Structures are given as C-alpha cells and as structure tokens.
Amino acid sequence: MRTQITKSLTTNEAIVVYTIVALSLAIGFINPAFREFSTAITLSRAMLVTLIFAVLEMMVIVSGGIDVSFPAIACFSSYATLRLILAFDIDSVFFFYAVAGVMGIAFGLVNAFLIAKMELPALIATLGVSSVANGATLAFLGTKEYSNIPEGIDQLSKTFLFSYTNSNGITFQMTSLILIPLVLLILAYVVLRHTMLGRGIYAIGGDRFAARIAGFNVTRIQYIIYMTAGFLAAVGGVTYTILMRQGSPQNLMGSEMMVIAAVVVGGTRITGGHGTVFGTLSGVLLIAIVQNNLIMVGVPTHFQSFVVGLIIVLGTGITSIRAKRVANSSKV
Amino acid sequence: MSTSFLRMESICKNFGGVKALQNVDFEVHAGEIHCLAGENGCGKSTLIKIISGAHQASSGSIFIEGEEERRLTPIGSIKKGIQVIYQDFAIFPNLSVAENIAMNSALMQGKKRMDWKAARAMALEAMAKIGAHMDPDMLVERLSVSNRQMVAICRAILNDAKLLILDEPTTALTSYEVSMLYEILRNLKAKGMAIVIVNHKLEEIYEIADRLTILRNGENVATGPLGEFSRSRFIHCMTGREIIDSLYEPEISAEPILEVQALGREGSFSDVSFTLNKGDVLGITGLLGSGRGEIGDALFGIYPADTGTIALHGKPITIKSIKDATRHHIGYVPEDRLTQGLFLTRSIMDNTVAASIEKYFVKGRLDEEKMDAVTWEWIKRIGCVASDSKAPIRTLSGGNAQKMVIAKWMNINPSVLILNGPTVGVDIGSKFDIHTILHEFAKAGVGVIIISDDLSELYYNCNKLLVMEGGRSSGLMDTKTLTEEGLASLLHGNALEK
Amino acid sequence: MKRLQIHTLTKDQKNNIILVMLVLLIFLLMTILSPRAFLRPANLKGMAVQFPEFGILSFGMMIAMISGGIDLSLVGIANLSSIVAAVVMLQMGDSVFSIVLGILAALLIGALCGVFNGFLIGYLKIPAMLVTLCGLQLYSGLGLAITKGPALTGLPEAYGEIANGSLIGEIPNTVLIFLVVAVAVAYLMRSTIYGSHVSFMGTNEVASKYSGINNLKVTMYTYIVSGLMGSIGGILISSHYNSAKSDYGKSYTLLTLLIVVLGGTDPSGGKGNVLGVSLAVIVLQMISSAFNILRVNSFVKTFVWGLILIGIMLISRIIDTREKQERRTQ
C-alpha cells in the first residue's frame, strides 16, 4: 500500500500536477487577480477546444501513430457544413454536428487507409491529408469568414451553466459547451481503461506484432482510431465555430503543434503505448495556464510564443528522459 | 505407458520449391518433456508453426488426443490446449503483469469489457501455480528477461494448456534463472502437461529432457528416450557427420598481443586476466549473465571497464569508448548479426567498408573502385558465395553474411578481433570456413577472441579458454588439459548446486 | 560483370529518370498551352528567384532524413537567423561589412539551432520529430520576441541584391547559390567520410555504433548542416523580400517534406540523393508557376501538393510490396 502511494506520487501525471500547483501559486502571488474564481471560467473556455483535440491526439499517439491532420479536418468539416447551413437555411445544431462529423469520419477513413492498410508513416500520411483538406477548404469552399451564424445554433453560445460576478462587478459565465469535452474525457477514460478495444489501442502501441499474435484485429482497431479521431476533429471544429460565433476556413491551422505538446507534456510517450486521460487533461491545463497568464506575470505579448516553446521543450524533454531512464533502469 | 497428446505423421511442408519438412513423424506424450533439437534451418520452427496453426502442412496428418485435425488454425490450436512461447515472448512492455497474463484469455472469450479485478485474480492464480512472485501491477518493461518469460508462461497455462512449446527458452537466461525455469517445467510436467522445448544445446537437453527428437534438413533423423542418445550419436544426428575435429594447436609463440590484468566493471564482472599471444585463439564462455559477453563489450568500449589494465603489443592502452577501441584496431563482431552487425538494405561493398571508410578517402573523394576491389578480394579470400558486390547484403545467407561482417573488421587490419557468437545461425559449411579463416588470421598475428556458449565450437577452435561464472573467471586454461565433458561440467557444475 | 550493371538501373536512377521526364512533360505542356506567359523572361526569372529558397531548405530536410530523423524546424531556423541578420545589419548601418557580418550571424544562428537539435536528438535521444517540432515553435517564438511582431524592414539595399540581382550575365544569383549549395551537399554526401557515416547511421543506428561510427558526432553534424541550410534559406527569403519576419515561408515545411520524398529520399532513413531532390524542386516549381499562369487559385496548390505527397508514397509502397512478393516467389 505504501509503495502504491509513493508510486502514484512520482508518476508523470503527478509531476505535471505539482508544476501546475507551483505555477498557480507563483502567478497568484504576483497577480492577485489570478486567485479569483473567474480564472477557472476563463481557463475552461480557453481549454475547451484544445481538450477535444488533445483527447483524440492522445488516443492516436498511444496507438503508436500521430495525427497532424486534425486542424485541417476540423476546419474543412465545420466550414463546409456551415456553408451548407447558410445556403439552405438549416438552423439545426444536430445537423451541424452530424454532417460535419460524417465529413470528419470520411477524412479519418482516408488516414486509416493510408496508415493501417498501406502502412505509410503516420506523420507523412496525415501531413498529406492535412494539406489536401486545407487546400480543398481554401480553394473550393472559399476564404470568407462568416459571422452570421443562424439564430438557433448561435443560441448555444449564449447558454451558460452558471455565472459569477467578481469583486469588480464583472460577470463571468461558464459556457455550456464545456460539457462536450467533459463528457468526452469521461468517455475516453472508460473506453481506454475499461474496454478491450481501449486496451487493444495500448497493446498496438506497445507491440504491434504481439498484439496481432494475442488476437487483436490490429487493422480494424487502427481504422476505429483514425475514424474516431476524424470525427472528434470535426466536433472540435464545430464547437470552435459556435464558441467563437464565427466560421473561418483556417483559424485552427497550426494548433496541432500546441496540442501534441500538451499531450506529451501530460505524460503520453510519443513512441506509443503510454498515456492517460488525466495526464492529458493536466498537460492541456498546464499549457493553458502558461498561455493565458504570461501577461499577468509581466511577460510581454511577443515573448509568449517563445516562452511557451521553451516550456514545451522542457516538458517533452523531461518526459522523454524519464522514459529513457525506465528503459535503462535495472530490471526486477 | 503415458498417453499420446499430439501425434503427427509424415508431415511435409513446401515453400515454393523448397522442401522445409519431409515426412516428419513427431509424437509428444502427456507428462513428458520432449526436446526438439537440430541445427538452424533444420525445420524446427516450421514444425512448431504447423503445430500452432500458423502454417498448414502440405501433406500428412495430425492427431490431437487421438482425434484427427484436418485443418488446424491458430485459434483452433489454442482451443485444443496448445500454447507456444516464442523467443521474444510476444508480450506488451507497456502493460502491467496482470493485464499481460489475462489479456489473451479475455480475447479468446470474446470479451468486450476489461475486468481489472478478474485480471489480477487470474494473474495471481497463474503465478501461484508456477511459484512466481511478481507485483501484478508492475509494468512489464521494468521486468528482467526471466520474469518476462514467467509472464509468458503464466499467460500460456491460463488457457487450460495441455501442451506447452517453448522456443529456445534459455538463450537469454542466467544459469540461476535456467534452473528456476527447469524447476517450473518439471512441476508442470508432474501435473500432466506435455512440454516441448526447442533447443540445440546438448548440456541443457541432457539436464531436462525425457525424450528427444532431432531434425536435420527437414527430416526426422532420430527420436527416442534420452538414454538412447550417447554424446557422439547426438552430434552425429545433429550435424550428419562423424566427429573429425581435431584441437587447434598453434605454434607456441611468446610474443604477446593483448595482455589484460584484473579487468572489471562494476555489476558485470571482476578480476579477469589473460594474455593473448601471437597465434592464440582465446575462447570465453559461461552462461548468460556470467559476464562472458560483457568482457567483449568492455574491450570494445561499449560498456568500458572501470578497473584493471589493458596492454596492446606491450604498450598500456585505455579503452573508454568505441572510438578508443577502433583507434587501437580492435574489432568486434557483435552477437546479433541482423540488428547489430549488418546494414541489411546496403550493398555487400558498403557493409565491407563500413568500419574502414577513412581508408578510401583519397584526394578529397571516396575511391569507389578501390572499395569494390577490396570487397571482391574479401569475398574470394573468406569464401563468401556472392555474385555481385553491389547487391544488398540481405540477399546473402546467414553464413555468407556473417563472413562479410568478419571481413568488415578484417579490413581495418585489426590487432585484436573479438567475436561474440560468431557462428550462431550459420550453416555447417560456413561454420567450418569461418573457423578455418579465424585460425589463419590468428597465425598471421591477429589476436582472436571467441565468445560463445557453443562448447564444442570453443573446444575445437581455441587453444586457451576462460570460463566465466557469476562475473568471475576460472582463470586461463589450456584446452589440451581439458576434455569437452570436463568443460561442460565446469560450465554447469555450479549452476546445478543452487 | 561491369557491363551487366549498366543495364540494371538502381531505384534512384529510375526515380530520377521519371523526374526528368516529368520536367520535360510539364515544360512541353506549358509551352503548348501558354507559350507566351510560360517562356516570358519575367516568369522564368520569377521561378529562378523562388525555387532556391525552398530548394536549399529541402537539402536540410534531406540530410536529416537520410540520418534517420527529420527536421521540421527548418523554417523556424530560416526566420530566426534572418531576423538576427537583420538586427545586426540594422545596427551596423549600410555597408558591405555590415552585410557580411549579418550573413555570418545568420549562419552562426543556423549552426547553433542545429547544435541544439542535434544535442537533444543525439545525446538525450528524444525523437527527432518531437525535437524539431518543438524547435519550430521555439525558434519562431524567439524570432517573434526579437521583432515584436512586424517585419524588420530597411535592410541595406545591397542585401536585396543577393536574391534579386544577377552577378554573372543574366543568371540570377539565387540560381548560382542553389547550384553551389547543391554541389557542396552532393560532395558532402557522396564523397566524404561524414556522408558515408550518416547514411550508415540512417540505415541501422545500432550496426553503425557497432561499426565504430560515433553516432552522436554524426547526429550533431547532421543537424548543424541542416541548420546551416535553414539559415541560407533564410538569407535568401529575407533578401528576396528585403525584410525579415518570424512567419515567412510557413508553407515550406510541407513543401520540403514533399520534395525530399518525391526526390527519392527514404523516410525511414539511409537513402537519398541531391540530384533527385534538385529535380523534385524543379518539378514542383514548374507546377507552381504553371498554376499561376493558368490562373488557378493558389490554394489549389496546397491541395495538389498533398495529393502528390500521398500519391508518391502510395506508389512507392505498392512497388515495394510487389518487389517483395516477387522475391518471395523466386
């Protein structure tokens, strides 16, 4: 029991949590505004879409792959669906998510075919798909940004779970869209931890060949992974559109970098096989705190990108070195 | 009379035009340990794959518990109670012990949910059965090779295994771990399980087996109780020739090439001393973990020694890195040819010059013609069968490829050449060629050290021997004063006492 | 024996012949479809100014890939080093000395970024993909921190001449620089000890270690050279616009990856050649300007690049499996 506790205190996840606590204390000390409850609301909003992407990326990386195509897929499917909605005057949230979701799954199918069936390197395959999806969005769907989101759909961005007024009289409202990543996190936890499908994802990431011998249908699981990733990318894209109340063909492009970093900082090994939902949540939280509060502690805006880069290098470096140490440590 | 669990009659298997197995009969009884022996490429693994359902026999019949099996599939084979433990165990390093043990049976039952409690209980039960003690929540990546093997055995016996097949189970184990494994296998045998061990090491076979089947060139050359096999019959069956080997007896020379004094590396080996004179071939043996391979790693600077002195041609040298070793012209033919020795997709020429590319950098460019010429020179000198120096080296057979790994090092004009398991997976013809050429090199003044667990290889090819046990050396011995059996008992004597 | 080998072409040679045919095909097609626009000196010159930028970056990517890694930070290195060069030149004023110093500073930064990448990859053994992905963020971020956002302008006019002028006759300087770099890289990879070592390491890292090759040193050199390629690319980009910014050339990462794969470099390491990559650069530049002339929406390019990348990978995968099957049946 005692060893159990010490073990859980030195995991990657635990270290990220310590860092978050230390960082929060430091920021709170420098800037009292951070100590207010409103911070939680601001952070939740900032993390909302990143969390959706991080869950899908974590799942893909655990299986031994990588997906850099999700921003492009998210943009394509949400933007294309929005244009349909505007063109035919379909004011339905369900339609938005469902049609975009189907498009996302279609892209995921392409990824899966290239990676599982043709056995191309995941990075290059998804980079190619990313380019195709992004190019298609801009070339065939246009570059215009839409802010005339239909009333019914737009309503979702104005529904709140609760609101909070701080000492200065400013009101903060918790968007109900936060439920999407919350439900997703719980679902991902249950699937990855308590179903054979989930364990199969870990098994493939640990040893593809052994997984096949054990009786997993490796190709099928990979298809499920990449198609789910495509679907979640679309969900993320639609959620972002509703949250921002604006449809844009490429404002999510480039977010893959930060998402991969958050996942790896959260203890997921880039080589596959290891990673948890809780770790991913803490990784996203850590990066969100850094990104959102650098100004608060007096880091100039133009330095932010660099500081975030530095933290990512440190975070990923530490994770990789720890993984290496485990590999080299004496065995029992 | 014990009952027959598996009976195979006149099994044939063809791959394209190649006859991998010809009319092989094979029978395993419940409650026996049956050794399947044979040199590499004799058809052992093909036979195992047919039993496990991975391959289909081209002709012949298979009976399991008296019932004929017309088409054996991998799942069907498992359902009949056949479990194979492969050399790499096929386990997941990133998952816990419990999960590894329980996963296969959960998959077999087509479960959709992962039941952690049940997995733990199953793991504990399986471990209790074989007397293993591991934390079920520990990740397998933190386990030693022998404990990983325990995990694989636990997993295998969970599925009501009636026949357990182990493919070369002792190659990566220390002597103590081997004796533990054998203890477990004897227990399982006592419970009525049939066990097949694939092995080619004579000493280990004599220790554990009840019966023995020897394959050669895809044919069953002998089957019977262990008692029917004398040493010489065993070797004759394995190799197909009479023992004509004579000892290697070089001209005695007092000119030292390599002098090693009290060499040691913490946690690996200590106090190893020997002198290698001109003409000497030194053999280093011992079980895995005894420090035999580690001495080679230390002399080549991979895991450098931290105590002791090394002198080359009378001058003291220090070896702290691979670079130091190559600077002093020490070559190392590593244990695992495929991953450590060869650049599989590169040409024979590239592989030959890989360690000596500096020699061909003349007047600001690499002299490719010279590289090609030298490659052909080695191909001829070392007796490699190759028609094109530009063909990828993976097109060569194991023996020919190994010859070129040796050529790679000979091409640096080595003062000392260390070979770790130089004839593993090499056919008999090439084995003979390799030994001959090593003797030639030794006579020409190259210090040759052979690290091996193949005792007859060492006995007949080295004039000096060092037996390692638990990191300590026996001291340098003259081969002439030993018999092969004596050497075997030196190697295994202490291991049995534990 | 020798004669036989001439008839059996290697895979590289086959790939290069296909690329040459592609160049000719596009050239022919364009001279037929739109001879005036395509053969116009302005168009040829426009192509000549552009392709060396990503062409040189591609060499960096190629070297990293041959070593068994990848360098996704090239564009970041390019921008950071050109920004530092710009800062140096803006400080030193308008003189030849200042330009030389600026260029040296750029090269130094490129090499330093390479040292950083190489150390993390070779010594700490962090996967190259992760290191250089983080590196991209880090170097661009540093560039942004220096420029504070907008482009640094007001660089010496002579600096702009590097990319936009022509020293020898009508041949643009950029083409000369590209040729010099191409020859230098080809020499490095084909005729030096380092070149052999890097491709040995890329083929099999462990065997390379066991052959006495110092993998750490080779990895460091590899990323230093690719960092230098990044900074040369950066100099050309900033000279072309006569300004420096932290987000120029964003599309080049994908483009360089596409080029090296198209040029016959093996994504799993060990194989690649300068001629193939150079030909791939020309093919892509020609497609690109063909698109411009035919007034195809420039975003279609991104779409087509992706398709080509996937297509090439698929074709070579299918050929590979077919060859494997043939070998098995033999």
GROMACS .gro file of C-alpha atoms in nm, chain A:
model
  332
    1MET     CA    1   0.000   0.000   0.000
    2ARG     CA    2   0.274   0.236   0.098
    3THR     CA    3   0.465   0.168  -0.223
    4GLN     CA    4   0.142   0.222  -0.413
    5ILE     CA    5   0.119   0.571  -0.273
    6THR     CA    6   0.481   0.662  -0.337
    7LYS     CA    7   0.446   0.521  -0.685
    8SER     CA    8   0.147   0.736  -0.765
    9LEU     CA    9   0.328   1.040  -0.627
   10THR     CA   10   0.614   1.012  -0.875
   11THR     CA   11   0.427   0.940  -1.197
   12ASN     CA   12   0.446   1.178  -1.490
   13GLU     CA   13   0.094   1.294  -1.418
   14ALA     CA   14   0.185   1.378  -1.061
   15ILE     CA   15   0.481   1.586  -1.172
   16VAL     CA   16   0.261   1.784  -1.408
   17VAL     CA   17   0.017   1.843  -1.124
   18TYR     CA   18   0.298   1.969  -0.898
   19THR     CA   19   0.409   2.203  -1.173
   20ILE     CA   20   0.055   2.332  -1.215
   21VAL     CA   21   0.021   2.393  -0.843
   22ALA     CA   22   0.358   2.563  -0.817
   23LEU     CA   23   0.291   2.775  -1.120
   24SER     CA   24  -0.054   2.875  -0.997
   25LEU     CA   25   0.087   2.974  -0.659
   26ALA     CA   26   0.357   3.181  -0.828
   27ILE     CA   27   0.116   3.355  -1.062
   28GLY     CA   28  -0.133   3.407  -0.779
   29PHE     CA   29   0.143   3.560  -0.571
   30ILE     CA   30   0.249   3.802  -0.845
   31ASN     CA   31  -0.101   3.885  -0.960
   32PRO     CA   32  -0.386   3.855  -0.711
   33ALA     CA   33  -0.643   3.862  -0.991
   34PHE     CA   34  -0.542   3.504  -1.070
   35ARG     CA   35  -0.670   3.390  -0.733
   36GLU     CA   36  -1.028   3.466  -0.824
   37PHE     CA   37  -1.277   3.201  -0.927
   38SER     CA   38  -1.317   3.379  -1.259
   39THR     CA   39  -0.980   3.231  -1.361
   40ALA     CA   40  -1.140   2.889  -1.368
   41ILE     CA   41  -1.408   3.014  -1.606
   42THR     CA   42  -1.159   3.185  -1.837
   43LEU     CA   43  -0.933   2.881  -1.838
   44SER     CA   44  -1.218   2.641  -1.909
   45ARG     CA   45  -1.314   2.846  -2.209
   46ALA     CA   46  -0.955   2.860  -2.330
   47MET     CA   47  -0.908   2.486  -2.289
   48LEU     CA   48  -1.240   2.379  -2.431
   49VAL     CA   49  -1.149   2.302  -2.791
   50THR     CA   50  -0.788   2.212  -2.717
   51LEU     CA   51  -0.915   1.939  -2.485
   52ILE     CA   52  -1.123   1.781  -2.758
   53PHE     CA   53  -0.822   1.776  -2.989
   54ALA     CA   54  -0.590   1.658  -2.713
   55VAL     CA   55  -0.807   1.356  -2.637
   56LEU     CA   56  -0.802   1.245  -2.999
   57GLU     CA   57  -0.431   1.308  -3.035
   58MET     CA   58  -0.356   1.120  -2.714
   59MET     CA   59  -0.551   0.820  -2.838
   60VAL     CA   60  -0.365   0.825  -3.170
   61ILE     CA   61  -0.022   0.864  -3.008
   62VAL     CA   62  -0.093   0.585  -2.758
   63SER     CA   63  -0.161   0.355  -3.051
   64GLY     CA   64   0.185   0.433  -3.184
   65GLY     CA   65   0.082   0.683  -3.451
   66ILE     CA   66   0.048   1.057  -3.484
   67ASP     CA   67  -0.214   1.280  -3.641
   68VAL     CA   68  -0.129   1.628  -3.765
   69SER     CA   69  -0.431   1.650  -3.991
   70PHE     CA   70  -0.698   1.723  -3.728
   71PRO     CA   71  -0.689   2.106  -3.757
   72ALA     CA   72  -0.738   2.085  -4.132
   73ILE     CA   73  -1.013   1.827  -4.092
   74ALA     CA   74  -1.179   2.040  -3.825
   75CYS     CA   75  -1.170   2.347  -4.049
   76PHE     CA   76  -1.292   2.165  -4.357
   77SER     CA   77  -1.582   1.985  -4.199
   78SER     CA   78  -1.708   2.272  -3.984
   79TYR     CA   79  -1.665   2.530  -4.259
   80ALA     CA   80  -1.823   2.316  -4.529
   81THR     CA   81  -2.117   2.230  -4.305
   82LEU     CA   82  -2.161   2.593  -4.206
   83ARG     CA   83  -2.178   2.689  -4.571
   84LEU     CA   84  -2.444   2.424  -4.627
   85ILE     CA   85  -2.636   2.557  -4.330
   86LEU     CA   86  -2.619   2.910  -4.459
   87ALA     CA   87  -2.701   2.815  -4.816
   88PHE     CA   88  -3.006   2.607  -4.730
   89ASP     CA   89  -3.104   2.789  -4.417
   90ILE     CA   90  -3.085   2.484  -4.194
   91ASP     CA   91  -3.086   2.608  -3.838
   92SER     CA   92  -3.005   2.288  -3.652
   93VAL     CA   93  -2.728   2.215  -3.407
   94PHE     CA   94  -2.775   1.845  -3.467
   95PHE     CA   95  -2.733   1.891  -3.843
   96PHE     CA   96  -2.417   2.094  -3.781
   97TYR     CA   97  -2.253   1.827  -3.567
   98ALA     CA   98  -2.383   1.528  -3.760
   99VAL     CA   99  -2.288   1.640  -4.110
  100ALA     CA  100  -1.951   1.774  -4.002
  101GLY     CA  101  -1.897   1.454  -3.806
  102VAL     CA  102  -1.960   1.243  -4.114
  103MET     CA  103  -1.710   1.452  -4.312
  104GLY     CA  104  -1.457   1.411  -4.034
  105ILE     CA  105  -1.508   1.036  -4.034
  106ALA     CA  106  -1.453   1.033  -4.410
  107PHE     CA  107  -1.117   1.206  -4.371
  108GLY     CA  108  -1.035   0.970  -4.086
  109LEU     CA  109  -1.110   0.682  -4.316
  110VAL     CA  110  -0.851   0.813  -4.562
  111ASN     CA  111  -0.594   0.844  -4.284
  112ALA     CA  112  -0.674   0.494  -4.165
  113PHE     CA  113  -0.644   0.350  -4.513
  114LEU     CA  114  -0.303   0.510  -4.567
  115ILE     CA  115  -0.169   0.414  -4.224
  116ALA     CA  116  -0.334   0.081  -4.141
  117LYS     CA  117  -0.376  -0.068  -4.484
  118MET     CA  118  -0.088   0.086  -4.684
  119GLU     CA  119   0.142   0.112  -4.381
  120LEU     CA  120   0.269   0.462  -4.463
  121PRO     CA  121   0.445   0.656  -4.187
  122ALA     CA  122   0.167   0.827  -3.988
  123LEU     CA  123   0.335   1.168  -3.985
  124ILE     CA  124   0.373   1.187  -4.361
  125ALA     CA  125   0.032   1.039  -4.435
  126THR     CA  126  -0.154   1.280  -4.208
  127LEU     CA  127   0.058   1.572  -4.327
  128GLY     CA  128  -0.053   1.491  -4.680
  129VAL     CA  129  -0.416   1.462  -4.578
  130SER     CA  130  -0.384   1.788  -4.386
  131SER     CA  131  -0.258   1.961  -4.698
  132VAL     CA  132  -0.537   1.816  -4.909
  133ALA     CA  133  -0.806   1.913  -4.659
  134ASN     CA  134  -0.669   2.261  -4.602
  135GLY     CA  135  -0.615   2.324  -4.973
  136ALA     CA  136  -0.962   2.198  -5.054
  137THR     CA  137  -1.120   2.424  -4.792
  138LEU     CA  138  -0.950   2.737  -4.918
  139ALA     CA  139  -0.960   2.661  -5.289
  140PHE     CA  140  -1.308   2.514  -5.325
  141LEU     CA  141  -1.503   2.647  -5.029
  142GLY     CA  142  -1.362   2.996  -5.015
  143THR     CA  143  -1.176   3.216  -4.775
  144LYS     CA  144  -1.462   3.428  -4.646
  145GLU     CA  145  -1.528   3.435  -4.274
  146TYR     CA  146  -1.890   3.406  -4.168
  147SER     CA  147  -2.026   3.561  -3.853
  148ASN     CA  148  -2.395   3.536  -3.944
  149ILE     CA  149  -2.449   3.207  -3.768
  150PRO     CA  150  -2.819   3.110  -3.765
  151GLU     CA  151  -3.008   3.207  -3.454
  152GLY     CA  152  -3.082   2.858  -3.323
  153ILE     CA  153  -2.722   2.742  -3.346
  154ASP     CA  154  -2.589   3.069  -3.217
  155GLN     CA  155  -2.814   3.031  -2.916
  156LEU     CA  156  -2.585   2.754  -2.794
  157SER     CA  157  -2.300   3.000  -2.749
  158LYS     CA  158  -2.524   3.204  -2.522
  159THR     CA  159  -2.639   2.927  -2.293
  160PHE     CA  160  -2.446   2.917  -1.972
  161LEU     CA  161  -2.424   2.670  -1.688
  162PHE     CA  162  -2.378   2.939  -1.429
  163SER     CA  163  -2.239   3.286  -1.396
  164TYR     CA  164  -2.017   3.454  -1.144
  165THR     CA  165  -1.962   3.820  -1.069
  166ASN     CA  166  -1.630   3.919  -0.929
  167SER     CA  167  -1.545   4.196  -0.685
  168ASN     CA  168  -1.512   4.449  -0.967
  169GLY     CA  169  -1.861   4.373  -1.082
  170ILE     CA  170  -1.754   4.195  -1.398
  171THR     CA  171  -1.968   3.892  -1.477
  172PHE     CA  172  -1.809   3.569  -1.598
  173GLN     CA  173  -2.024   3.298  -1.748
  174MET     CA  174  -1.943   2.933  -1.787
  175THR     CA  175  -2.043   2.823  -2.134
  176SER     CA  176  -2.248   2.508  -2.153
  177LEU     CA  177  -2.026   2.388  -2.438
  178ILE     CA  178  -1.777   2.283  -2.171
  179LEU     CA  179  -1.996   1.976  -2.129
  180ILE     CA  180  -1.868   1.842  -2.460
  181PRO     CA  181  -1.504   1.799  -2.354
  182LEU     CA  182  -1.617   1.687  -2.009
  183VAL     CA  183  -1.832   1.407  -2.146
  184LEU     CA  184  -1.558   1.324  -2.394
  185LEU     CA  185  -1.296   1.294  -2.120
  186ILE     CA  186  -1.515   1.056  -1.921
  187LEU     CA  187  -1.598   0.853  -2.231
  188ALA     CA  188  -1.233   0.834  -2.330
  189TYR     CA  189  -1.138   0.725  -1.980
  190VAL     CA  190  -1.396   0.447  -1.979
  191VAL     CA  191  -1.314   0.324  -2.328
  192LEU     CA  192  -0.937   0.336  -2.289
  193ARG     CA  193  -0.929   0.186  -1.944
  194HIS     CA  194  -1.225  -0.048  -1.923
  195THR     CA  195  -1.289  -0.194  -2.265
  196MET     CA  196  -1.092  -0.447  -2.462
  197LEU     CA  197  -1.094  -0.204  -2.754
  198GLY     CA  198  -0.917   0.053  -2.539
  199ARG     CA  199  -0.666  -0.199  -2.412
  200GLY     CA  200  -0.612  -0.301  -2.773
  201ILE     CA  201  -0.509   0.056  -2.851
  202TYR     CA  202  -0.244   0.035  -2.579
  203ALA     CA  203  -0.142  -0.311  -2.694
  204ILE     CA  204  -0.085  -0.193  -3.052
  205GLY     CA  205   0.121   0.097  -2.926
  206GLY     CA  206   0.327  -0.137  -2.710
  207ASP     CA  207   0.398  -0.404  -2.968
  208ARG     CA  208   0.203  -0.426  -3.291
  209PHE     CA  209   0.323  -0.773  -3.370
  210ALA     CA  210   0.248  -0.910  -3.025
  211ALA     CA  211  -0.099  -0.754  -3.045
  212ARG     CA  212  -0.166  -0.949  -3.361
  213ILE     CA  213  -0.049  -1.274  -3.203
  214ALA     CA  214  -0.262  -1.209  -2.896
  215GLY     CA  215  -0.566  -1.199  -3.121
  216PHE     CA  216  -0.636  -0.829  -3.168
  217ASN     CA  217  -0.756  -0.723  -3.510
  218VAL     CA  218  -0.488  -0.457  -3.544
  219THR     CA  219  -0.605  -0.312  -3.874
  220ARG     CA  220  -0.963  -0.282  -3.753
  221ILE     CA  221  -0.858  -0.109  -3.433
  222GLN     CA  222  -0.647   0.136  -3.633
  223TYR     CA  223  -0.943   0.212  -3.856
  224ILE     CA  224  -1.153   0.280  -3.547
  225ILE     CA  225  -0.883   0.505  -3.402
  226TYR     CA  226  -0.835   0.727  -3.704
  227MET     CA  227  -1.203   0.747  -3.787
  228THR     CA  228  -1.282   0.845  -3.430
  229ALA     CA  229  -1.003   1.100  -3.450
  230GLY     CA  230  -1.157   1.243  -3.766
  231PHE     CA  231  -1.497   1.259  -3.600
  232LEU     CA  232  -1.362   1.430  -3.290
  233ALA     CA  233  -1.168   1.676  -3.506
  234ALA     CA  234  -1.497   1.773  -3.671
  235VAL     CA  235  -1.667   1.803  -3.332
  236GLY     CA  236  -1.384   2.028  -3.219
  237GLY     CA  237  -1.416   2.240  -3.533
  238VAL     CA  238  -1.793   2.284  -3.496
  239THR     CA  239  -1.762   2.361  -3.125
  240TYR     CA  240  -1.498   2.621  -3.202
  241THR     CA  241  -1.721   2.780  -3.465
  242ILE     CA  242  -2.014   2.802  -3.223
  243LEU     CA  243  -1.798   2.920  -2.935
  244MET     CA  244  -1.632   3.193  -3.141
  245ARG     CA  245  -1.960   3.268  -3.321
  246GLN     CA  246  -1.766   3.278  -3.641
  247GLY     CA  247  -1.692   3.033  -3.920
  248SER     CA  248  -1.340   3.051  -4.056
  249PRO     CA  249  -1.170   2.827  -4.310
  250GLN     CA  250  -0.832   2.820  -4.140
  251ASN     CA  251  -0.813   2.976  -3.796
  252LEU     CA  252  -0.741   2.640  -3.634
  253MET     CA  253  -0.448   2.566  -3.864
  254GLY     CA  254  -0.124   2.540  -3.672
  255SER     CA  255  -0.289   2.428  -3.349
  256GLU     CA  256  -0.154   2.074  -3.391
  257MET     CA  257   0.181   2.182  -3.252
  258MET     CA  258   0.035   2.300  -2.922
  259VAL     CA  259  -0.195   2.001  -2.891
  260ILE     CA  260   0.082   1.746  -2.947
  261ALA     CA  261   0.295   1.935  -2.697
  262ALA     CA  262   0.017   1.936  -2.437
  263VAL     CA  263  -0.036   1.563  -2.483
  264VAL     CA  264   0.334   1.484  -2.449
  265VAL     CA  265   0.379   1.719  -2.153
  266GLY     CA  266   0.090   1.528  -1.996
  267GLY     CA  267   0.299   1.213  -1.989
  268THR     CA  268   0.199   1.044  -2.313
  269ARG     CA  269   0.505   0.888  -2.473
  270ILE     CA  270   0.549   0.997  -2.832
  271THR     CA  271   0.673   0.645  -2.912
  272GLY     CA  272   0.335   0.499  -2.817
  273GLY     CA  273   0.186   0.270  -2.557
  274HIS     CA  274   0.170   0.508  -2.264
  275GLY     CA  275  -0.071   0.789  -2.184
  276THR     CA  276  -0.371   0.864  -1.968
  277VAL     CA  277  -0.676   1.083  -1.989
  278PHE     CA  278  -0.592   1.251  -1.661
  279GLY     CA  279  -0.238   1.325  -1.777
  280THR     CA  280  -0.369   1.476  -2.097
  281LEU     CA  281  -0.610   1.696  -1.903
  282SER     CA  282  -0.327   1.820  -1.683
  283GLY     CA  283  -0.099   1.877  -1.981
  284VAL     CA  284  -0.363   2.090  -2.150
  285LEU     CA  285  -0.428   2.275  -1.826
  286LEU     CA  286  -0.059   2.348  -1.773
  287ILE     CA  287  -0.015   2.492  -2.119
  288ALA     CA  288  -0.339   2.688  -2.095
  289ILE     CA  289  -0.226   2.845  -1.766
  290VAL     CA  290   0.106   2.941  -1.918
  291GLN     CA  291  -0.051   3.080  -2.233
  292ASN     CA  292  -0.320   3.274  -2.057
  293ASN     CA  293  -0.125   3.418  -1.773
  294LEU     CA  294   0.208   3.521  -1.912
  295ILE     CA  295   0.075   3.874  -1.949
  296MET     CA  296  -0.044   3.866  -1.590
  297VAL     CA  297   0.307   3.798  -1.465
  298GLY     CA  298   0.452   4.064  -1.690
  299VAL     CA  299   0.583   3.868  -1.988
  300PRO     CA  300   0.534   4.086  -2.298
  301THR     CA  301   0.297   3.950  -2.562
  302HIS     CA  302   0.564   3.897  -2.824
  303PHE     CA  303   0.766   3.684  -2.583
  304GLN     CA  304   0.480   3.444  -2.522
  305SER     CA  305   0.537   3.223  -2.821
  306PHE     CA  306   0.899   3.176  -2.718
  307VAL     CA  307   0.821   3.106  -2.352
  308VAL     CA  308   0.554   2.854  -2.449
  309GLY     CA  309   0.808   2.693  -2.681
  310LEU     CA  310   1.058   2.675  -2.401
  311ILE     CA  311   0.808   2.511  -2.168
  312ILE     CA  312   0.717   2.259  -2.433
  313VAL     CA  313   1.081   2.172  -2.491
  314LEU     CA  314   1.133   2.129  -2.117
  315GLY     CA  315   0.813   1.929  -2.070
  316THR     CA  316   0.868   1.695  -2.362
  317GLY     CA  317   1.237   1.666  -2.278
  318ILE     CA  318   1.167   1.561  -1.922
  319THR     CA  319   0.906   1.308  -2.034
  320SER     CA  320   1.143   1.157  -2.289
  321ILE     CA  321   1.433   1.140  -2.047
  322ARG     CA  322   1.216   0.973  -1.785
  323ALA     CA  323   1.101   0.717  -2.042
  324LYS     CA  324   1.462   0.651  -2.135
  325ARG     CA  325   1.558   0.610  -1.772
  326VAL     CA  326   1.287   0.349  -1.725
  327ALA     CA  327   1.421   0.164  -2.027
  328ASN     CA  328   1.777   0.169  -1.889
  329SER     CA  329   1.692   0.109  -1.525
  330SER     CA  330   1.782  -0.221  -1.364
  331LYS     CA  331   1.510  -0.478  -1.405
  332VAL     CA  332   1.345  -0.682  -1.136
   0.00000   0.00000   0.00000
